[in-house]
Amino acid sequence: MKQAGVKMFIIVCMALIIGTFPAASYADTAQEIDISVNASLDRFVKEVKGAKEFLDAAKGVLIIPKVIQGGLIVGAEYGEGALRIGGKTVGYYNIVSGSFGYQIGGQQKDIIIVFLSNEVLQKFRNSENWRAGVDAKVTVINVGVDDSLSTLKFKEPVVGFVFAQKGLMAGATIEGSKFTRLKR
């Protein structure tokens, strides 16, 4: 009986958290996603030294702007974005994640996932539900003021950047987040 109460509490918390996300974050059109993706890329290139050259050398780049994350013991996040190869959009994806533990707060952030290997990029594109940290190791960089990509060395074939954070929520991770292709 006690476990049923805990499960019900978790379900109610998840419903409250997801219900607080702005309606605009659900089901954006392809054009709306592209506009947000362009703005996110512009911010990233302006804020991070060497970003343009790094992105130009990538095999593919998944940009998910305005990811909403919130939590009160139970947490969730959601966002929609686009995969670009050679600067052109080749598909639309969402990020969904849930967590349980000591957490409180909410934030909006931009996430950029850079694929440095064709093999991992193809695995991502062919996957129904790709999970960061499960289907590929991901190095996550929390972008700060005066960071430069030219001084960083990456050992993993996928690099994730979290930036443009607004709000209060501890931690910057995409570990375990699920990425799913959208029909747009």
PDB file of N, CA, C and O in Angstrom, residues 75-133:
ATOM      1  N   GLY A  75      11.785  15.030 -11.708  1.00  0.00           N
ATOM      2  CA  GLY A  75      12.104  16.040 -12.698  1.00  0.00           C
ATOM      3  C   GLY A  75      11.820  15.572 -14.110  1.00  0.00           C
ATOM      4  O   GLY A  75      11.697  14.374 -14.374  1.00  0.00           O
ATOM      5  N   ALA A  76      11.704  16.521 -15.017  1.00  0.00           N
ATOM      6  CA  ALA A  76      11.473  16.216 -16.421  1.00  0.00           C
ATOM      7  C   ALA A  76      12.047  17.339 -17.272  1.00  0.00           C
ATOM      8  O   ALA A  76      12.235  18.459 -16.797  1.00  0.00           O
ATOM      9  N   GLU A  77      12.334  16.995 -18.532  1.00  0.00           N
ATOM     10  CA  GLU A  77      12.735  18.025 -19.488  1.00  0.00           C
ATOM     11  C   GLU A  77      12.207  17.659 -20.862  1.00  0.00           C
ATOM     12  O   GLU A  77      12.003  16.483 -21.172  1.00  0.00           O
ATOM     13  N   TYR A  78      11.993  18.703 -21.677  1.00  0.00           N
ATOM     14  CA  TYR A  78      11.481  18.506 -23.027  1.00  0.00           C
ATOM     15  C   TYR A  78      11.927  19.656 -23.913  1.00  0.00           C
ATOM     16  O   TYR A  78      11.988  20.813 -23.478  1.00  0.00           O
ATOM     17  N   GLY A  79      12.216  19.326 -25.170  1.00  0.00           N
ATOM     18  CA  GLY A  79      12.543  20.330 -26.151  1.00  0.00           C
ATOM     19  C   GLY A  79      12.506  19.745 -27.548  1.00  0.00           C
ATOM     20  O   GLY A  79      12.536  18.525 -27.720  1.00  0.00           O
ATOM     21  N   GLU A  80      12.424  20.615 -28.552  1.00  0.00           N
ATOM     22  CA  GLU A  80      12.406  20.195 -29.951  1.00  0.00           C
ATOM     23  C   GLU A  80      13.478  20.954 -30.717  1.00  0.00           C
ATOM     24  O   GLU A  80      13.718  22.130 -30.443  1.00  0.00           O
ATOM     25  N   GLY A  81      14.103  20.254 -31.676  1.00  0.00           N
ATOM     26  CA  GLY A  81      15.154  20.887 -32.450  1.00  0.00           C
ATOM     27  C   GLY A  81      15.364  20.208 -33.785  1.00  0.00           C
ATOM     28  O   GLY A  81      14.545  19.392 -34.229  1.00  0.00           O
ATOM     29  N   ALA A  82      16.499  20.528 -34.411  1.00  0.00           N
ATOM     30  CA  ALA A  82      16.780  20.045 -35.754  1.00  0.00           C
ATOM     31  C   ALA A  82      18.192  19.474 -35.852  1.00  0.00           C
ATOM     32  O   ALA A  82      19.115  19.977 -35.209  1.00  0.00           O
ATOM     33  N   LEU A  83      18.329  18.430 -36.667  1.00  0.00           N
ATOM     34  CA  LEU A  83      19.630  17.874 -37.001  1.00  0.00           C
ATOM     35  C   LEU A  83      20.066  18.499 -38.314  1.00  0.00           C
ATOM     36  O   LEU A  83      19.311  18.478 -39.293  1.00  0.00           O
ATOM     37  N   ARG A  84      21.276  19.046 -38.308  1.00  0.00           N
ATOM     38  CA  ARG A  84      21.817  19.651 -39.519  1.00  0.00           C
ATOM     39  C   ARG A  84      23.101  18.951 -39.924  1.00  0.00           C
ATOM     40  O   ARG A  84      23.947  18.655 -39.091  1.00  0.00           O
ATOM     41  N   ILE A  85      23.182  18.716 -41.216  1.00  0.00           N
ATOM     42  CA  ILE A  85      24.389  18.141 -41.807  1.00  0.00           C
ATOM     43  C   ILE A  85      24.790  19.075 -42.941  1.00  0.00           C
ATOM     44  O   ILE A  85      23.969  19.385 -43.817  1.00  0.00           O
ATOM     45  N   GLY A  86      26.015  19.551 -42.900  1.00  0.00           N
ATOM     46  CA  GLY A  86      26.470  20.503 -43.909  1.00  0.00           C
ATOM     47  C   GLY A  86      25.655  21.793 -43.894  1.00  0.00           C
ATOM     48  O   GLY A  86      25.473  22.419 -44.933  1.00  0.00           O
ATOM     49  N   GLY A  87      25.148  22.173 -42.721  1.00  0.00           N
ATOM     50  CA  GLY A  87      24.392  23.413 -42.591  1.00  0.00           C
ATOM     51  C   GLY A  87      22.931  23.319 -43.000  1.00  0.00           C
ATOM     52  O   GLY A  87      22.196  24.289 -42.904  1.00  0.00           O
ATOM     53  N   LYS A  88      22.486  22.141 -43.463  1.00  0.00           N
ATOM     54  CA  LYS A  88      21.101  21.970 -43.907  1.00  0.00           C
ATOM     55  C   LYS A  88      20.347  21.035 -42.958  1.00  0.00           C
ATOM     56  O   LYS A  88      20.879  20.021 -42.517  1.00  0.00           O
ATOM     57  N   THR A  89      19.090  21.370 -42.671  1.00  0.00           N
ATOM     58  CA  THR A  89      18.260  20.542 -41.799  1.00  0.00           C
ATOM     59  C   THR A  89      17.898  19.250 -42.517  1.00  0.00           C
ATOM     60  O   THR A  89      17.387  19.272 -43.640  1.00  0.00           O
ATOM     61  N   VAL A  90      18.165  18.111 -41.853  1.00  0.00           N
ATOM     62  CA  VAL A  90      17.845  16.793 -42.420  1.00  0.00           C
ATOM     63  C   VAL A  90      16.810  16.049 -41.588  1.00  0.00           C
ATOM     64  O   VAL A  90      16.374  14.957 -41.969  1.00  0.00           O
ATOM     65  N   GLY A  91      16.412  16.623 -40.458  1.00  0.00           N
ATOM     66  CA  GLY A  91      15.397  15.985 -39.630  1.00  0.00           C
ATOM     67  C   GLY A  91      15.141  16.790 -38.371  1.00  0.00           C
ATOM     68  O   GLY A  91      15.956  17.627 -37.972  1.00  0.00           O
ATOM     69  N   TYR A  92      13.988  16.520 -37.763  1.00  0.00           N
ATOM     70  CA  TYR A  92      13.588  17.193 -36.525  1.00  0.00           C
ATOM     71  C   TYR A  92      13.489  16.156 -35.415  1.00  0.00           C
ATOM     72  O   TYR A  92      13.022  15.037 -35.640  1.00  0.00           O
ATOM     73  N   TYR A  93      13.922  16.555 -34.220  1.00  0.00           N
ATOM     74  CA  TYR A  93      14.002  15.632 -33.086  1.00  0.00           C
ATOM     75  C   TYR A  93      13.511  16.314 -31.817  1.00  0.00           C
ATOM     76  O   TYR A  93      13.502  17.540 -31.726  1.00  0.00           O
ATOM     77  N   ASN A  94      13.139  15.477 -30.842  1.00  0.00           N
ATOM     78  CA  ASN A  94      12.859  16.021 -29.521  1.00  0.00           C
ATOM     79  C   ASN A  94      13.762  15.349 -28.502  1.00  0.00           C
ATOM     80  O   ASN A  94      14.361  14.305 -28.770  1.00  0.00           O
ATOM     81  N   ILE A  95      13.886  15.981 -27.355  1.00  0.00           N
ATOM     82  CA  ILE A  95      14.609  15.425 -26.217  1.00  0.00           C
ATOM     83  C   ILE A  95      13.590  15.287 -25.090  1.00  0.00           C
ATOM     84  O   ILE A  95      12.802  16.199 -24.848  1.00  0.00           O
ATOM     85  N   VAL A  96      13.598  14.120 -24.453  1.00  0.00           N
ATOM     86  CA  VAL A  96      12.716  13.852 -23.325  1.00  0.00           C
ATOM     87  C   VAL A  96      13.557  13.173 -22.259  1.00  0.00           C
ATOM     88  O   VAL A  96      14.347  12.273 -22.554  1.00  0.00           O
ATOM     89  N   SER A  97      13.385  13.626 -21.040  1.00  0.00           N
ATOM     90  CA  SER A  97      14.133  13.031 -19.940  1.00  0.00           C
ATOM     91  C   SER A  97      13.313  13.126 -18.665  1.00  0.00           C
ATOM     92  O   SER A  97      12.562  14.080 -18.472  1.00  0.00           O
ATOM     93  N   GLY A  98      13.464  12.131 -17.823  1.00  0.00           N
ATOM     94  CA  GLY A  98      12.835  12.143 -16.515  1.00  0.00           C
ATOM     95  C   GLY A  98      13.867  11.744 -15.475  1.00  0.00           C
ATOM     96  O   GLY A  98      14.819  11.034 -15.774  1.00  0.00           O
ATOM     97  N   SER A  99      13.695  12.212 -14.257  1.00  0.00           N
ATOM     98  CA  SER A  99      14.642  11.874 -13.195  1.00  0.00           C
ATOM     99  C   SER A  99      13.928  11.876 -11.855  1.00  0.00           C
ATOM    100  O   SER A  99      12.850  12.449 -11.706  1.00  0.00           O
ATOM    101  N   PHE A 100      14.542  11.217 -10.908  1.00  0.00           N
ATOM    102  CA  PHE A 100      13.989  11.129  -9.565  1.00  0.00           C
ATOM    103  C   PHE A 100      15.134  11.314  -8.585  1.00  0.00           C
ATOM    104  O   PHE A 100      16.200  10.720  -8.753  1.00  0.00           O
ATOM    105  N   GLY A 101      14.962  12.172  -7.594  1.00  0.00           N
ATOM    106  CA  GLY A 101      16.010  12.400  -6.605  1.00  0.00           C
ATOM    107  C   GLY A 101      15.908  13.800  -6.022  1.00  0.00           C
ATOM    108  O   GLY A 101      14.903  14.478  -6.175  1.00  0.00           O
ATOM    109  N   TYR A 102      16.963  14.203  -5.348  1.00  0.00           N
ATOM    110  CA  TYR A 102      16.988  15.521  -4.718  1.00  0.00           C
ATOM    111  C   TYR A 102      17.169  16.593  -5.778  1.00  0.00           C
ATOM    112  O   TYR A 102      18.257  16.766  -6.328  1.00  0.00           O
ATOM    113  N   GLN A 103      16.096  17.278  -6.099  1.00  0.00           N
ATOM    114  CA  GLN A 103      16.140  18.348  -7.089  1.00  0.00           C
ATOM    115  C   GLN A 103      14.955  19.282  -6.875  1.00  0.00           C
ATOM    116  O   GLN A 103      13.893  18.866  -6.428  1.00  0.00           O
ATOM    117  N   ILE A 104      15.197  20.512  -7.189  1.00  0.00           N
ATOM    118  CA  ILE A 104      14.136  21.507  -7.128  1.00  0.00           C
ATOM    119  C   ILE A 104      14.530  22.652  -8.055  1.00  0.00           C
ATOM    120  O   ILE A 104      15.695  23.008  -8.156  1.00  0.00           O
ATOM    121  N   GLY A 105      13.570  23.171  -8.772  1.00  0.00           N
ATOM    122  CA  GLY A 105      13.844  24.321  -9.622  1.00  0.00           C
ATOM    123  C   GLY A 105      13.341  24.125 -11.034  1.00  0.00           C
ATOM    124  O   GLY A 105      12.664  23.149 -11.346  1.00  0.00           O
ATOM    125  N   GLY A 106      13.678  25.073 -11.856  1.00  0.00           N
ATOM    126  CA  GLY A 106      13.296  25.030 -13.254  1.00  0.00           C
ATOM    127  C   GLY A 106      14.221  25.910 -14.064  1.00  0.00           C
ATOM    128  O   GLY A 106      14.802  26.863 -13.545  1.00  0.00           O
ATOM    129  N   GLN A 107      14.392  25.564 -15.317  1.00  0.00           N
ATOM    130  CA  GLN A 107      15.231  26.372 -16.186  1.00  0.00           C
ATOM    131  C   GLN A 107      14.898  26.112 -17.646  1.00  0.00           C
ATOM    132  O   GLN A 107      14.259  25.124 -17.987  1.00  0.00           O
ATOM    133  N   GLN A 108      15.360  27.025 -18.463  1.00  0.00           N
ATOM    134  CA  GLN A 108      15.336  26.865 -19.909  1.00  0.00           C
ATOM    135  C   GLN A 108      16.782  26.910 -20.369  1.00  0.00           C
ATOM    136  O   GLN A 108      17.579  27.690 -19.846  1.00  0.00           O
ATOM    137  N   LYS A 109      17.133  26.077 -21.325  1.00  0.00           N
ATOM    138  CA  LYS A 109      18.508  26.019 -21.801  1.00  0.00           C
ATOM    139  C   LYS A 109      18.529  25.596 -23.260  1.00  0.00           C
ATOM    140  O   LYS A 109      17.545  25.085 -23.783  1.00  0.00           O
ATOM    141  N   ASP A 110      19.645  25.831 -23.910  1.00  0.00           N
ATOM    142  CA  ASP A 110      19.877  25.356 -25.269  1.00  0.00           C
ATOM    143  C   ASP A 110      20.870  24.205 -25.192  1.00  0.00           C
ATOM    144  O   ASP A 110      21.808  24.245 -24.386  1.00  0.00           O
ATOM    145  N   ILE A 111      20.655  23.204 -26.033  1.00  0.00           N
ATOM    146  CA  ILE A 111      21.564  22.059 -26.099  1.00  0.00           C
ATOM    147  C   ILE A 111      22.004  21.884 -27.549  1.00  0.00           C
ATOM    148  O   ILE A 111      21.170  21.912 -28.460  1.00  0.00           O
ATOM    149  N   ILE A 112      23.308  21.721 -27.723  1.00  0.00           N
ATOM    150  CA  ILE A 112      23.854  21.411 -29.046  1.00  0.00           C
ATOM    151  C   ILE A 112      24.649  20.119 -28.909  1.00  0.00           C
ATOM    152  O   ILE A 112      25.533  20.010 -28.058  1.00  0.00           O
ATOM    153  N   ILE A 113      24.313  19.135 -29.743  1.00  0.00           N
ATOM    154  CA  ILE A 113      25.012  17.851 -29.766  1.00  0.00           C
ATOM    155  C   ILE A 113      25.792  17.800 -31.071  1.00  0.00           C
ATOM    156  O   ILE A 113      25.214  17.905 -32.153  1.00  0.00           O
ATOM    157  N   VAL A 114      27.114  17.661 -30.965  1.00  0.00           N
ATOM    158  CA  VAL A 114      27.981  17.658 -32.140  1.00  0.00           C
ATOM    159  C   VAL A 114      28.497  16.237 -32.362  1.00  0.00           C
ATOM    160  O   VAL A 114      29.094  15.633 -31.468  1.00  0.00           O
ATOM    161  N   PHE A 115      28.240  15.704 -33.548  1.00  0.00           N
ATOM    162  CA  PHE A 115      28.705  14.366 -33.927  1.00  0.00           C
ATOM    163  C   PHE A 115      30.023  14.516 -34.680  1.00  0.00           C
ATOM    164  O   PHE A 115      30.077  15.144 -35.738  1.00  0.00           O
ATOM    165  N   LEU A 116      31.077  13.933 -34.127  1.00  0.00           N
ATOM    166  CA  LEU A 116      32.409  14.050 -34.722  1.00  0.00           C
ATOM    167  C   LEU A 116      32.761  12.842 -35.577  1.00  0.00           C
ATOM    168  O   LEU A 116      33.823  12.818 -36.194  1.00  0.00           O
ATOM    169  N   SER A 117      31.886  11.838 -35.610  1.00  0.00           N
ATOM    170  CA  SER A 117      32.141  10.605 -36.356  1.00  0.00           C
ATOM    171  C   SER A 117      30.919  10.255 -37.206  1.00  0.00           C
ATOM    172  O   SER A 117      29.785  10.332 -36.728  1.00  0.00           O
ATOM    173  N   ASN A 118      31.151   9.878 -38.450  1.00  0.00           N
ATOM    174  CA  ASN A 118      30.057   9.467 -39.333  1.00  0.00           C
ATOM    175  C   ASN A 118      29.349   8.232 -38.812  1.00  0.00           C
ATOM    176  O   ASN A 118      28.125   8.106 -38.940  1.00  0.00           O
ATOM    177  N   GLU A 119      30.095   7.317 -38.211  1.00  0.00           N
ATOM    178  CA  GLU A 119      29.523   6.071 -37.697  1.00  0.00           C
ATOM    179  C   GLU A 119      28.484   6.355 -36.605  1.00  0.00           C
ATOM    180  O   GLU A 119      27.370   5.824 -36.637  1.00  0.00           O
ATOM    181  N   VAL A 120      28.828   7.205 -35.646  1.00  0.00           N
ATOM    182  CA  VAL A 120      27.897   7.535 -34.564  1.00  0.00           C
ATOM    183  C   VAL A 120      26.725   8.353 -35.100  1.00  0.00           C
ATOM    184  O   VAL A 120      25.583   8.164 -34.670  1.00  0.00           O
ATOM    185  N   LEU A 121      26.980   9.243 -36.041  1.00  0.00           N
ATOM    186  CA  LEU A 121      25.905  10.029 -36.642  1.00  0.00           C
ATOM    187  C   LEU A 121      24.893   9.105 -37.325  1.00  0.00           C
ATOM    188  O   LEU A 121      23.680   9.280 -37.165  1.00  0.00           O
ATOM    189  N   GLN A 122      25.368   8.109 -38.093  1.00  0.00           N
ATOM    190  CA  GLN A 122      24.452   7.181 -38.762  1.00  0.00           C
ATOM    191  C   GLN A 122      23.674   6.339 -37.757  1.00  0.00           C
ATOM    192  O   GLN A 122      22.484   6.074 -37.953  1.00  0.00           O
ATOM    193  N   LYS A 123      24.333   5.927 -36.679  1.00  0.00           N
ATOM    194  CA  LYS A 123      23.644   5.162 -35.631  1.00  0.00           C
ATOM    195  C   LYS A 123      22.524   6.018 -35.031  1.00  0.00           C
ATOM    196  O   LYS A 123      21.425   5.531 -34.789  1.00  0.00           O
ATOM    197  N   PHE A 124      22.800   7.301 -34.799  1.00  0.00           N
ATOM    198  CA  PHE A 124      21.792   8.221 -34.280  1.00  0.00           C
ATOM    199  C   PHE A 124      20.627   8.334 -35.257  1.00  0.00           C
ATOM    200  O   PHE A 124      19.459   8.230 -34.863  1.00  0.00           O
ATOM    201  N   ARG A 125      20.906   8.554 -36.516  1.00  0.00           N
ATOM    202  CA  ARG A 125      19.855   8.756 -37.519  1.00  0.00           C
ATOM    203  C   ARG A 125      19.008   7.511 -37.736  1.00  0.00           C
ATOM    204  O   ARG A 125      17.816   7.612 -38.050  1.00  0.00           O
ATOM    205  N   ASN A 126      19.603   6.335 -37.566  1.00  0.00           N
ATOM    206  CA  ASN A 126      18.885   5.082 -37.782  1.00  0.00           C
ATOM    207  C   ASN A 126      18.152   4.585 -36.543  1.00  0.00           C
ATOM    208  O   ASN A 126      17.425   3.595 -36.611  1.00  0.00           O
ATOM    209  N   SER A 127      18.351   5.235 -35.427  1.00  0.00           N
ATOM    210  CA  SER A 127      17.778   4.797 -34.155  1.00  0.00           C
ATOM    211  C   SER A 127      16.365   5.351 -33.955  1.00  0.00           C
ATOM    212  O   SER A 127      16.068   6.474 -34.344  1.00  0.00           O
ATOM    213  N   GLU A 128      15.500   4.534 -33.340  1.00  0.00           N
ATOM    214  CA  GLU A 128      14.156   4.990 -32.968  1.00  0.00           C
ATOM    215  C   GLU A 128      14.220   5.943 -31.776  1.00  0.00           C
ATOM    216  O   GLU A 128      13.589   6.983 -31.767  1.00  0.00           O
ATOM    217  N   ASN A 129      14.929   5.530 -30.745  1.00  0.00           N
ATOM    218  CA  ASN A 129      15.049   6.304 -29.503  1.00  0.00           C
ATOM    219  C   ASN A 129      16.504   6.254 -29.046  1.00  0.00           C
ATOM    220  O   ASN A 129      16.887   5.357 -28.310  1.00  0.00           O
ATOM    221  N   TRP A 130      17.288   7.218 -29.467  1.00  0.00           N
ATOM    222  CA  TRP A 130      18.706   7.263 -29.138  1.00  0.00           C
ATOM    223  C   TRP A 130      18.869   7.846 -27.745  1.00  0.00           C
ATOM    224  O   TRP A 130      18.266   8.852 -27.423  1.00  0.00           O
ATOM    225  N   ARG A 131      19.666   7.188 -26.916  1.00  0.00           N
ATOM    226  CA  ARG A 131      19.891   7.666 -25.543  1.00  0.00           C
ATOM    227  C   ARG A 131      21.341   8.104 -25.369  1.00  0.00           C
ATOM    228  O   ARG A 131      22.261   7.334 -25.620  1.00  0.00           O
ATOM    229  N   ALA A 132      21.499   9.329 -24.903  1.00  0.00           N
ATOM    230  CA  ALA A 132      22.837   9.862 -24.623  1.00  0.00           C
ATOM    231  C   ALA A 132      23.452   9.079 -23.483  1.00  0.00           C
ATOM    232  O   ALA A 132      22.817   8.849 -22.457  1.00  0.00           O
ATOM    233  N   GLY A 133      24.699   8.642 -23.658  1.00  0.00           N
ATOM    234  CA  GLY A 133      25.397   7.893 -22.622  1.00  0.00           C
ATOM    235  C   GLY A 133      25.153   6.403 -22.707  1.00  0.00           C
ATOM    236  O   GLY A 133      25.884   5.614 -22.115  1.00  0.00           O
TER     237      GLY A 133
END
